Coordinates of C-alpha atoms in Angstrom, one line a residue:
Chain A
G1 CA 11.8 29.2 -11.5
N2 CA 14.3 26.5 -12.3
S3 CA 14.1 24.6 -15.5
V4 CA 16.0 22.2 -17.7
T5 CA 15.7 22.0 -21.5
Q6 CA 17.0 19.0 -23.4
M7 CA 17.2 18.4 -27.1
E8 CA 14.3 16.5 -28.5
G9 CA 14.7 12.9 -29.2
P10 CA 14.7 10.2 -30.1
V11 CA 18.3 10.0 -31.3
T12 CA 19.5 7.1 -33.4
L13 CA 23.1 6.4 -34.1
S14 CA 25.3 3.7 -35.4
E15 CA 27.9 2.1 -33.2
E16 CA 31.1 4.1 -32.8
A17 CA 29.4 7.3 -33.8
F18 CA 29.9 10.6 -31.8
L19 CA 27.1 11.5 -29.4
T20 CA 26.0 15.0 -28.3
I21 CA 22.9 15.6 -26.2
N22 CA 22.3 19.2 -25.6
C23 CA 21.1 20.5 -22.2
T24 CA 20.5 24.1 -21.1
Y25 CA 19.2 25.3 -17.8
T26 CA 17.6 28.3 -16.1
A27 CA 18.3 28.6 -12.4
T28 CA 18.8 31.2 -9.6
G29 CA 22.2 31.1 -8.1
Y30 CA 24.7 28.4 -8.9
P31 CA 23.1 25.0 -9.3
S32 CA 24.7 21.5 -9.3
L33 CA 24.2 19.7 -12.6
F34 CA 23.7 16.0 -13.3
W35 CA 23.2 13.5 -16.1
Y36 CA 21.2 10.4 -15.2
V37 CA 20.7 7.4 -17.4
Q38 CA 17.7 5.0 -17.4
Y39 CA 18.2 1.7 -19.1
P40 CA 15.1 -0.2 -20.3
G41 CA 13.0 -1.5 -17.4
E42 CA 15.3 0.0 -14.8
G43 CA 15.4 3.0 -12.5
L44 CA 17.7 6.0 -12.8
Q45 CA 21.5 5.8 -12.4
L46 CA 23.7 8.8 -11.9
L47 CA 26.0 9.0 -14.9
L48 CA 28.0 12.1 -14.0
K49 CA 27.8 15.5 -12.2
A50 CA 29.4 18.9 -11.9
T51 CA 29.0 21.3 -9.1
K52 CA 30.6 24.6 -10.3
A53 CA 31.5 26.5 -13.4
D54 CA 34.0 24.8 -15.7
D55 CA 33.9 21.5 -13.9
K56 CA 33.9 18.5 -16.2
G57 CA 32.0 15.4 -15.1
S58 CA 33.0 12.1 -16.7
N59 CA 32.1 8.5 -16.5
K60 CA 32.1 5.4 -18.8
G61 CA 33.4 7.5 -21.6
F62 CA 30.7 10.2 -21.3
E63 CA 31.7 13.8 -20.5
A64 CA 29.9 17.1 -19.8
T65 CA 31.3 20.5 -18.9
Y66 CA 29.4 23.0 -16.7
R67 CA 29.3 26.2 -18.9
K68 CA 28.0 29.1 -16.8
E69 CA 28.3 31.6 -19.7
T70 CA 26.0 29.6 -21.9
T71 CA 24.1 27.9 -19.0
S72 CA 24.7 24.6 -20.7
F73 CA 25.8 21.0 -19.7
H74 CA 25.9 19.1 -22.9
L75 CA 26.6 15.4 -22.8
E76 CA 29.1 13.9 -25.2
K77 CA 30.7 10.5 -26.0
G78 CA 33.2 10.0 -28.6
S79 CA 32.2 6.4 -29.6
V80 CA 28.9 5.0 -28.6
Q81 CA 28.1 1.3 -28.1
V82 CA 24.9 -0.6 -28.5
S83 CA 24.8 -0.9 -24.7
D84 CA 24.5 2.9 -24.4
S85 CA 21.0 2.6 -25.7
A86 CA 18.9 4.2 -22.9
V87 CA 17.1 7.4 -21.9
Y88 CA 19.3 10.2 -20.7
F89 CA 18.1 12.9 -18.3
C90 CA 19.7 16.2 -17.5
A91 CA 18.9 17.6 -14.1
L92 CA 19.8 20.4 -11.7
K93 CA 19.7 21.1 -8.0
N94 CA 20.2 24.5 -6.4
Q95 CA 23.0 24.5 -3.9
G96 CA 22.4 25.4 -0.3
G97 CA 18.7 25.2 -0.5
S98 CA 16.1 22.6 -1.4
E99 CA 17.4 19.2 -2.3
K100 CA 14.8 19.0 -5.1
L101 CA 16.0 17.8 -8.5
V102 CA 14.5 19.4 -11.6
F103 CA 14.7 17.1 -14.6
G104 CA 14.7 17.7 -18.3
K105 CA 12.2 15.7 -20.4
G106 CA 14.8 13.0 -21.3
T107 CA 16.4 12.0 -24.6
K108 CA 16.0 8.5 -25.9
L109 CA 19.2 7.1 -27.5
T110 CA 19.2 4.1 -29.7
V111 CA 22.5 2.7 -30.9
N112 CA 22.4 0.3 -33.8
P113 CA 25.2 -2.3 -34.5
Chain B
S1 CA 26.3 4.9 -2.7
A2 CA 23.2 3.7 -0.9
V3 CA 21.4 0.6 -2.2
I4 CA 17.7 1.2 -2.5
S5 CA 15.1 -1.5 -2.8
Q6 CA 11.5 -0.9 -3.9
K7 CA 8.6 -3.2 -3.6
P8 CA 6.6 -4.2 -5.5
S9 CA 8.6 -3.8 -8.8
R10 CA 5.4 -3.8 -10.7
D11 CA 1.7 -4.2 -10.2
I12 CA -1.6 -4.2 -12.1
C13 CA -4.5 -2.7 -10.0
Q14 CA -8.2 -2.1 -10.4
R15 CA -9.4 1.5 -10.4
G16 CA -10.7 2.7 -7.0
T17 CA -8.2 0.6 -5.0
S18 CA -5.0 1.7 -3.2
L19 CA -1.5 0.4 -3.4
T20 CA 1.4 1.0 -0.9
I21 CA 4.9 1.1 -2.3
Q22 CA 7.8 0.4 0.0
C23 CA 11.3 1.9 -0.2
Q24 CA 14.1 0.4 1.9
V25 CA 17.6 1.8 2.1
D26 CA 20.7 -0.1 3.3
S27 CA 22.0 2.9 5.3
Q28 CA 20.5 5.7 7.4
V29 CA 19.5 8.7 5.3
T30 CA 17.9 12.0 6.3
M31 CA 15.9 12.8 3.2
M32 CA 13.9 10.5 1.0
F33 CA 12.1 11.6 -2.1
W34 CA 9.2 10.2 -4.1
Y35 CA 8.9 10.8 -7.9
R36 CA 6.4 10.0 -10.5
Q37 CA 7.3 9.2 -14.1
Q38 CA 4.3 9.1 -16.4
P39 CA 4.6 7.1 -19.6
G40 CA 7.2 8.6 -21.9
Q41 CA 7.7 11.6 -19.6
S42 CA 10.3 13.0 -17.3
L43 CA 10.3 12.7 -13.5
T44 CA 8.2 14.9 -11.3
L45 CA 8.8 15.2 -7.6
I46 CA 5.7 14.2 -5.5
A47 CA 7.0 14.9 -2.0
T48 CA 10.0 15.0 0.3
A49 CA 9.9 12.7 3.3
N50 CA 12.0 13.4 6.4
Q51 CA 12.0 11.1 9.4
G52 CA 10.0 12.5 12.3
S53 CA 8.1 15.1 10.3
E54 CA 5.2 15.4 7.9
A55 CA 6.1 15.0 4.3
T56 CA 6.4 18.1 2.1
Y57 CA 4.3 17.9 -1.0
E58 CA 4.9 19.6 -4.3
S59 CA 2.3 21.7 -6.1
G60 CA -0.3 19.4 -7.6
F61 CA 0.1 16.6 -5.2
V62 CA -1.9 16.2 -2.0
I63 CA -1.6 14.0 1.1
D64 CA -5.0 12.5 0.7
K65 CA -4.1 11.1 -2.7
F66 CA -0.4 10.2 -1.9
P67 CA 0.0 9.6 1.9
I68 CA 3.6 9.0 2.9
S69 CA 5.1 7.4 5.9
R70 CA 8.7 7.7 7.2
P71 CA 8.9 5.7 10.4
N72 CA 12.7 5.6 10.5
L73 CA 15.9 6.6 8.8
T74 CA 16.0 3.6 6.4
F75 CA 12.4 3.1 5.3
S76 CA 9.5 5.0 3.7
T77 CA 6.2 4.1 2.0
L78 CA 4.1 5.9 -0.6
T79 CA 0.4 5.0 -1.0
V80 CA -1.4 5.8 -4.2
S81 CA -5.0 6.1 -3.1
N82 CA -8.3 5.6 -5.0
M83 CA -6.4 4.9 -8.2
S84 CA -7.6 5.8 -11.7
P85 CA -6.0 5.0 -15.1
E86 CA -4.2 8.4 -14.9
D87 CA -2.2 7.1 -12.0
S88 CA -0.5 4.5 -14.3
S89 CA 3.2 5.5 -14.0
I90 CA 6.5 4.5 -12.6
Y91 CA 7.0 5.6 -9.0
L92 CA 10.5 6.0 -7.8
C93 CA 12.1 6.7 -4.5
S94 CA 15.4 8.4 -4.1
V95 CA 17.8 9.4 -1.3
G96 CA 20.3 12.2 -1.0
A97 CA 21.2 15.1 1.2
G98 CA 24.0 17.4 2.1
G99 CA 24.8 18.3 -1.4
Q100 CA 25.3 14.7 -2.5
P101 CA 23.7 13.4 -5.7
Q102 CA 20.4 11.6 -5.4
H103 CA 20.4 7.9 -5.9
F104 CA 17.3 6.1 -7.1
G105 CA 15.6 2.7 -6.7
D106 CA 14.5 0.7 -9.7
G107 CA 11.0 2.0 -9.4
T108 CA 7.5 0.5 -9.2
R109 CA 5.7 0.1 -12.5
L110 CA 2.0 0.6 -11.8
S111 CA -0.8 0.0 -14.3
I112 CA -4.4 0.7 -13.5
L113 CA -7.2 -1.1 -15.3

């Protein structure tokens, strides 16, 4: 079945540090891939997406590239801010079939000033 | 993207009681989804609700425990029945279809005493 594996958290960084959160997936076919962010006390917000191999999703300084050969979709940001402190979820959805999203376990990021 | 409103935003309930959560969308949508997020955990899909048909439940979730209504294309309810402390979670609704990313409401934070 489909699954998503994220790096274990929590992750603690200083402001302006480089961020990588690893995400790998197992899926049949060619899924769409997503990163969602959950700020404290809020619901999930779509951060970025990619729908086919080699696509790069980007938003708010965050980037992730759909790597079919390594079945990965790692999230990166060159310089994090305190306001980036949140839980980040990697997720996939199979194209052309069920609309069901499969989520990773989430990675909590804390950025200190 | 669609604006999704959930009510209530949070509640504290006694065990054995039931609570109905409402999800209102500002545009007509075909598919609505209900997720559960247990404390410190990822999201798990409870069911998919399409207007005019019975909800489709995921493995481990049953209609008697989580009855769902979908009376029109902008509204759905999820009832958590005969609650126990294990039902303490965040419940989120989302919308999305046709290959578009799912968008989430802010969730309902439920605590059972």
